[in-house]
Tab-separated table of N, CA and C in Angstrom:
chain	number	residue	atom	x	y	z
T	1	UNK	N	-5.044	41.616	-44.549
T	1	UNK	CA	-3.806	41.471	-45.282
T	1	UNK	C	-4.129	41.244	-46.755
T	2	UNK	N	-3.448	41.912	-47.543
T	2	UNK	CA	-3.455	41.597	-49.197
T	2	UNK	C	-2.481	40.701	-49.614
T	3	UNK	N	-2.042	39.933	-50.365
T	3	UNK	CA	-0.729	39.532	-50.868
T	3	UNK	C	0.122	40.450	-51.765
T	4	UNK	N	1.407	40.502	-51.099
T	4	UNK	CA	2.221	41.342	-51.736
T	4	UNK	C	2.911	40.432	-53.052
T	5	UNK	N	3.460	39.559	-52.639
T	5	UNK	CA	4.258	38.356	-53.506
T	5	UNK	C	4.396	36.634	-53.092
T	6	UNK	N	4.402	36.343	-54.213
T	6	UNK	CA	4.692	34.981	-53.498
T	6	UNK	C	5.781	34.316	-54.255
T	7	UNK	N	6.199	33.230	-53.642
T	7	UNK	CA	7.526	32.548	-54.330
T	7	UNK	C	7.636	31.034	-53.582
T	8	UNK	N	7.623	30.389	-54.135
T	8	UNK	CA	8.641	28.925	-54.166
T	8	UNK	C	9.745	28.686	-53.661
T	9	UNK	N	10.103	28.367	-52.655
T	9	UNK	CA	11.559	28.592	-51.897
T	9	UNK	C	12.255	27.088	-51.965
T	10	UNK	N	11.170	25.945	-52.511
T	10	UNK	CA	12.007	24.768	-52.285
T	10	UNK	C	10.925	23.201	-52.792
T	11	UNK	N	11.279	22.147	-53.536
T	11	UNK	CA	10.150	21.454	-53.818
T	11	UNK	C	10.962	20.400	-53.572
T	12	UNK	N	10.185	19.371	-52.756
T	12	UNK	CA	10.505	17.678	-52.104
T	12	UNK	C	9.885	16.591	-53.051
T	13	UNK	N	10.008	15.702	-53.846
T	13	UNK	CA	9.604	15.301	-54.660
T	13	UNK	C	10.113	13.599	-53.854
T	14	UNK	N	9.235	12.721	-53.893
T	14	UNK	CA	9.034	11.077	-53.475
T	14	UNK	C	8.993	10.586	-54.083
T	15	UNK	N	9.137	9.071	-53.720
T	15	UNK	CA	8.749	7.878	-55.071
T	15	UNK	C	7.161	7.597	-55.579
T	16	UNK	N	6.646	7.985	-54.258
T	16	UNK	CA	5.004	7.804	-54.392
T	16	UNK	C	4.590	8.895	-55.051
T	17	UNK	N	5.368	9.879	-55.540
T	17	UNK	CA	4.656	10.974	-56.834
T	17	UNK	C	4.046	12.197	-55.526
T	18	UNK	N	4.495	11.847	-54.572
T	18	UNK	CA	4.372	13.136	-53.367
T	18	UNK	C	4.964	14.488	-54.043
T	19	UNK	N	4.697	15.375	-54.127
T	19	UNK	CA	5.462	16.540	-54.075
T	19	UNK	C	5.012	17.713	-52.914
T	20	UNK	N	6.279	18.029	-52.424
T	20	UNK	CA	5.820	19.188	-51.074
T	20	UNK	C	6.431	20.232	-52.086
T	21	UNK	N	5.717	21.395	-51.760
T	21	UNK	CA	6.408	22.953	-52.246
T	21	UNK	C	6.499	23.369	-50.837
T	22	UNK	N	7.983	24.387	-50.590
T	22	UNK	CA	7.712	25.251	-49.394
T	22	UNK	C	7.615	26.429	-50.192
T	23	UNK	N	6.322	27.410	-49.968
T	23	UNK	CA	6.331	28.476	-50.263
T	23	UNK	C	5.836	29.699	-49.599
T	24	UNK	N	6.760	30.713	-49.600
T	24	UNK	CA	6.577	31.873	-49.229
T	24	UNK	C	5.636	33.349	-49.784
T	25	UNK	N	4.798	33.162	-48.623
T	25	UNK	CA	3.672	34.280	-49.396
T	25	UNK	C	3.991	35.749	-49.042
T	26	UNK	N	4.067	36.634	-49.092
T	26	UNK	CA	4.109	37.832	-48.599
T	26	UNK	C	3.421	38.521	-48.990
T	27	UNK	N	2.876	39.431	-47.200
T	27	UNK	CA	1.193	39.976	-47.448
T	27	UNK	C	1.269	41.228	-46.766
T	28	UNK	N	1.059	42.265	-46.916
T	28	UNK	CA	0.676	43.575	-46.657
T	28	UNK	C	-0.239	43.913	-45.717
T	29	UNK	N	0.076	44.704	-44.593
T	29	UNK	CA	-1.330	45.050	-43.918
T	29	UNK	C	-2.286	46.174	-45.025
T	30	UNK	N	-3.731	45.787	-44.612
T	30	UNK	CA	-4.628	46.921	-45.290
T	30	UNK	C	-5.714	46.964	-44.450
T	31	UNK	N	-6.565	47.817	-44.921
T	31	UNK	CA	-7.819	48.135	-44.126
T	31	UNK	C	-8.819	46.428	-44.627
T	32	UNK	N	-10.091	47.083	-44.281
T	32	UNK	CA	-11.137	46.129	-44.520
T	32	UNK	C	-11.595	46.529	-46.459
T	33	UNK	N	-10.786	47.693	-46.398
T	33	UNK	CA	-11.591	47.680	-48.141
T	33	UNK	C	-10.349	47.335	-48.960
T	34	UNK	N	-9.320	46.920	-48.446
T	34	UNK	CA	-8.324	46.635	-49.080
T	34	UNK	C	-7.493	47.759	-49.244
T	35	UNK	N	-7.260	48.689	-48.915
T	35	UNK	CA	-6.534	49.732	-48.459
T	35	UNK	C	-5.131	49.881	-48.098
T	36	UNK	N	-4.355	50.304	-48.557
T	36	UNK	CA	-2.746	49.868	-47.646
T	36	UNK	C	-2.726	50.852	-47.111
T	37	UNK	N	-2.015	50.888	-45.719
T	37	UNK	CA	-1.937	52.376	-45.069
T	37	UNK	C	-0.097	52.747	-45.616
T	38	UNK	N	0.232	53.985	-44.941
T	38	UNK	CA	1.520	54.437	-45.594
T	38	UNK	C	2.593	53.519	-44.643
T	39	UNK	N	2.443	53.020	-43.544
T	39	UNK	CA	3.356	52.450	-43.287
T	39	UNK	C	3.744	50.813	-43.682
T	40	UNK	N	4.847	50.820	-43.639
T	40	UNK	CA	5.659	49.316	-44.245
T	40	UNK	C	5.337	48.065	-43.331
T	41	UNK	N	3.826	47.543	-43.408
T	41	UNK	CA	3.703	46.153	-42.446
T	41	UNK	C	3.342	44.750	-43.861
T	42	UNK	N	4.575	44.854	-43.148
T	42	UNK	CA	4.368	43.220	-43.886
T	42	UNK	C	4.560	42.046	-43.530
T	43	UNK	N	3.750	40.962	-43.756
T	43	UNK	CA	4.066	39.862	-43.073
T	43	UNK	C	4.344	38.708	-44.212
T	44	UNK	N	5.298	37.633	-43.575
T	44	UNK	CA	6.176	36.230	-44.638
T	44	UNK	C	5.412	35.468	-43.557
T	45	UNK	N	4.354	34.804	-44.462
T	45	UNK	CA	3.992	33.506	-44.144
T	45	UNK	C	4.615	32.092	-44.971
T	46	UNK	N	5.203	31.216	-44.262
T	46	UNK	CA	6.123	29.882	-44.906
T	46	UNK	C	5.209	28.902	-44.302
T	47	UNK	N	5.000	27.952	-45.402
T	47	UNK	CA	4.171	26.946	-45.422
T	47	UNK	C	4.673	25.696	-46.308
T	48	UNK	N	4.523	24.617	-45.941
T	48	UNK	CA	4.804	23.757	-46.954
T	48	UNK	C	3.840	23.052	-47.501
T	49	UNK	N	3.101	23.107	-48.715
T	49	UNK	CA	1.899	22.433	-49.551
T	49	UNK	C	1.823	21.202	-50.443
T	50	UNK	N	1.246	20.204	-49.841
T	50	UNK	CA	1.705	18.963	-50.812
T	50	UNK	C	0.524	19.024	-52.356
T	51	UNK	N	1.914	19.090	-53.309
T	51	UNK	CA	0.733	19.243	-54.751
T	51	UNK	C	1.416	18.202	-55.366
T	52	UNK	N	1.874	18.040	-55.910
T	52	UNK	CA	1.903	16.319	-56.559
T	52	UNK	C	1.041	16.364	-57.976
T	53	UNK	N	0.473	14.941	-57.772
T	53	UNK	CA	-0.498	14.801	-59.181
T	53	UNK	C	-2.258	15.118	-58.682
T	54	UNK	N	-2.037	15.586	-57.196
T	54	UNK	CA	-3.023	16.322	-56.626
T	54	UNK	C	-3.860	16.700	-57.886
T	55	UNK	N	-5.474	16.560	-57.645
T	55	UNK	CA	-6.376	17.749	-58.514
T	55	UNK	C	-6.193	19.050	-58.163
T	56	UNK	N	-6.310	20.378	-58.950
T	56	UNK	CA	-5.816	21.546	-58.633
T	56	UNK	C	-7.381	22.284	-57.391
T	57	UNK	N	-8.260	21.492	-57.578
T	57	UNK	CA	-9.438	22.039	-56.747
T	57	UNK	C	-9.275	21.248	-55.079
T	58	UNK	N	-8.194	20.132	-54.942
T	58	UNK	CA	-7.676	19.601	-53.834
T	58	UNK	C	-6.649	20.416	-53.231
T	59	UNK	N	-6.216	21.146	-54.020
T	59	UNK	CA	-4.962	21.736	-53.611
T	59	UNK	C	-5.310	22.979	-53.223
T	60	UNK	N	-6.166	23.868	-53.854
T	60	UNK	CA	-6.810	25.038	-53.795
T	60	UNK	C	-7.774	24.829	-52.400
T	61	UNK	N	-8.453	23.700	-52.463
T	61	UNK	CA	-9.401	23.614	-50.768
T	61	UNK	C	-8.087	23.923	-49.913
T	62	UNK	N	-7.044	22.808	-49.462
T	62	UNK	CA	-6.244	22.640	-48.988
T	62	UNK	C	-5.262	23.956	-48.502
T	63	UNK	N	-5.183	24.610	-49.707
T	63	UNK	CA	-4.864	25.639	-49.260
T	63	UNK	C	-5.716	27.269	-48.325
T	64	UNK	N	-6.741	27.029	-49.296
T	64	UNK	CA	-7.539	27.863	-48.387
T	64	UNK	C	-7.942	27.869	-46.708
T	65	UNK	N	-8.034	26.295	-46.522
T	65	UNK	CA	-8.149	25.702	-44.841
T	65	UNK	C	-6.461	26.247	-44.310
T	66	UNK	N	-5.227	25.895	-44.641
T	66	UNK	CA	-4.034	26.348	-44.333
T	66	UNK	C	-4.054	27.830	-44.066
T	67	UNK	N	-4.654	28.639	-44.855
T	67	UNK	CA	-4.704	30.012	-44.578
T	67	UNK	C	-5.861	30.552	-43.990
T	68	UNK	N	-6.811	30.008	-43.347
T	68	UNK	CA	-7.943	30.506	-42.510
T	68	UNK	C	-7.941	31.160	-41.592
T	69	UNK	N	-6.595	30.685	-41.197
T	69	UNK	CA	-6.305	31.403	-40.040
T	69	UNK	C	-6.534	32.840	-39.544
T	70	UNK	N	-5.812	33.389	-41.091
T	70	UNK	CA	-5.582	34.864	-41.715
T	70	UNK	C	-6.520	35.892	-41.981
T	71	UNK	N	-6.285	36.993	-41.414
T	71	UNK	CA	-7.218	37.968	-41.828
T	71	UNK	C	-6.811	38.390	-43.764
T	72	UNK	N	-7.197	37.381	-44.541
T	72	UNK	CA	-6.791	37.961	-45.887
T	72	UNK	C	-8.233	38.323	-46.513
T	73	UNK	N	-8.079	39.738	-47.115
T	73	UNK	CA	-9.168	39.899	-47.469
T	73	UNK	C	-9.410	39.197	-49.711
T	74	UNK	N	-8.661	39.241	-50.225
T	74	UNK	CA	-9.090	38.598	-51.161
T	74	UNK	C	-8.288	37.198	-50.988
T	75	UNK	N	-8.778	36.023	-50.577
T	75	UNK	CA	-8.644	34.901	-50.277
T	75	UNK	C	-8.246	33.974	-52.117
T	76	UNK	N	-9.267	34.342	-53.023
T	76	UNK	CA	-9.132	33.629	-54.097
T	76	UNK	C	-8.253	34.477	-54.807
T	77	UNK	N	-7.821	35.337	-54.470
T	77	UNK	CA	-6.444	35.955	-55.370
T	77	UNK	C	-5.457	35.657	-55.119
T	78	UNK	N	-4.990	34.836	-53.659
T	78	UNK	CA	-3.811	33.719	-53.090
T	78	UNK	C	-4.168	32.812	-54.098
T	79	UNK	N	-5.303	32.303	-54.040
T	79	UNK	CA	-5.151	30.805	-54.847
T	79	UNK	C	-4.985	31.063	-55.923
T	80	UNK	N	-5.402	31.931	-56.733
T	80	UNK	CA	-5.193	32.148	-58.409
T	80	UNK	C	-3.929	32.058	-58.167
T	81	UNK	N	-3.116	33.352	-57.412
T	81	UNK	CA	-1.628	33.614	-57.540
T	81	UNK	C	-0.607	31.943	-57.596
T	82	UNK	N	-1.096	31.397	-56.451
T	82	UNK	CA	-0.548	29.849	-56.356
T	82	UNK	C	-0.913	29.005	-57.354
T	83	UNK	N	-1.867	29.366	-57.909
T	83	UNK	CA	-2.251	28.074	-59.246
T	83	UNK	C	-0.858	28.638	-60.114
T	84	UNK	N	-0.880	29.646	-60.308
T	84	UNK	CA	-0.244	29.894	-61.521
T	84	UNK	C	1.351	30.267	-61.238
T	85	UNK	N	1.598	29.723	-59.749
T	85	UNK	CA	2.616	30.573	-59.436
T	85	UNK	C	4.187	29.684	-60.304
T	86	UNK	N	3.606	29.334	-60.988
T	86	UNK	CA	4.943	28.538	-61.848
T	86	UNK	C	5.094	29.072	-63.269
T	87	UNK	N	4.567	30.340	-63.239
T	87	UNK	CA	4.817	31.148	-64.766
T	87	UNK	C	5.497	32.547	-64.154
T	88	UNK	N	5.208	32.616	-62.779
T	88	UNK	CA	6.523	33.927	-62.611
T	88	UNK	C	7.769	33.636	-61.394
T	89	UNK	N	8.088	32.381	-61.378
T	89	UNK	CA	9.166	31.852	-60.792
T	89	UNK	C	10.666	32.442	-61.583
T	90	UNK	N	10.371	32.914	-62.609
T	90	UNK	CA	11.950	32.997	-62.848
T	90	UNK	C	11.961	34.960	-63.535
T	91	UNK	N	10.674	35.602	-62.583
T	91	UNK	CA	10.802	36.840	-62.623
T	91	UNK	C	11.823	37.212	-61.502
């Protein structure tokens, strides 16, 4: 799977400086070289990620273990996308 898009669907904010994001990734089937084939497979993975005043290399482990699951073949291009995913929230 590649990532197609991702987005922010909702943020929980505590007194203890907790913050949960629920966010929605959406990922593309592809080959092993990263390949998309012509048909439309896509999959919405929803997750909820606690980032807070978190370090961004806590949040980035954290997330990578959450998505292990996954056959994703560029793994650190989710996390870039999620580090930064608060500069194309209002595309």
């Amino acid at each position: 799977m590649t990532l197609d898009k991702i987005k922010v669907n909702d943020c929980r904010s505590y007194p203890d400086s907790t913050c949960i994001e629920r966010v929605l990734f959406y990922f593309q089937e592809c080959d092993s070289a990263g390949a998309i084939s012509c048909s439309d497979n896509r999959f919405l993975v929803v997750m909820d990620v606690e980032t807070g005043y978190r370090p961004k290399t806590s949040v980035d482990a954290d997330l990578r273990k959450l998505l292990s699951r996954f056959e994703i073949i560029k793994i650190e291009e989710v996390v870039q996308a999620f580090r930064y995913r608060h500069f194309y929230l209002n595309i």
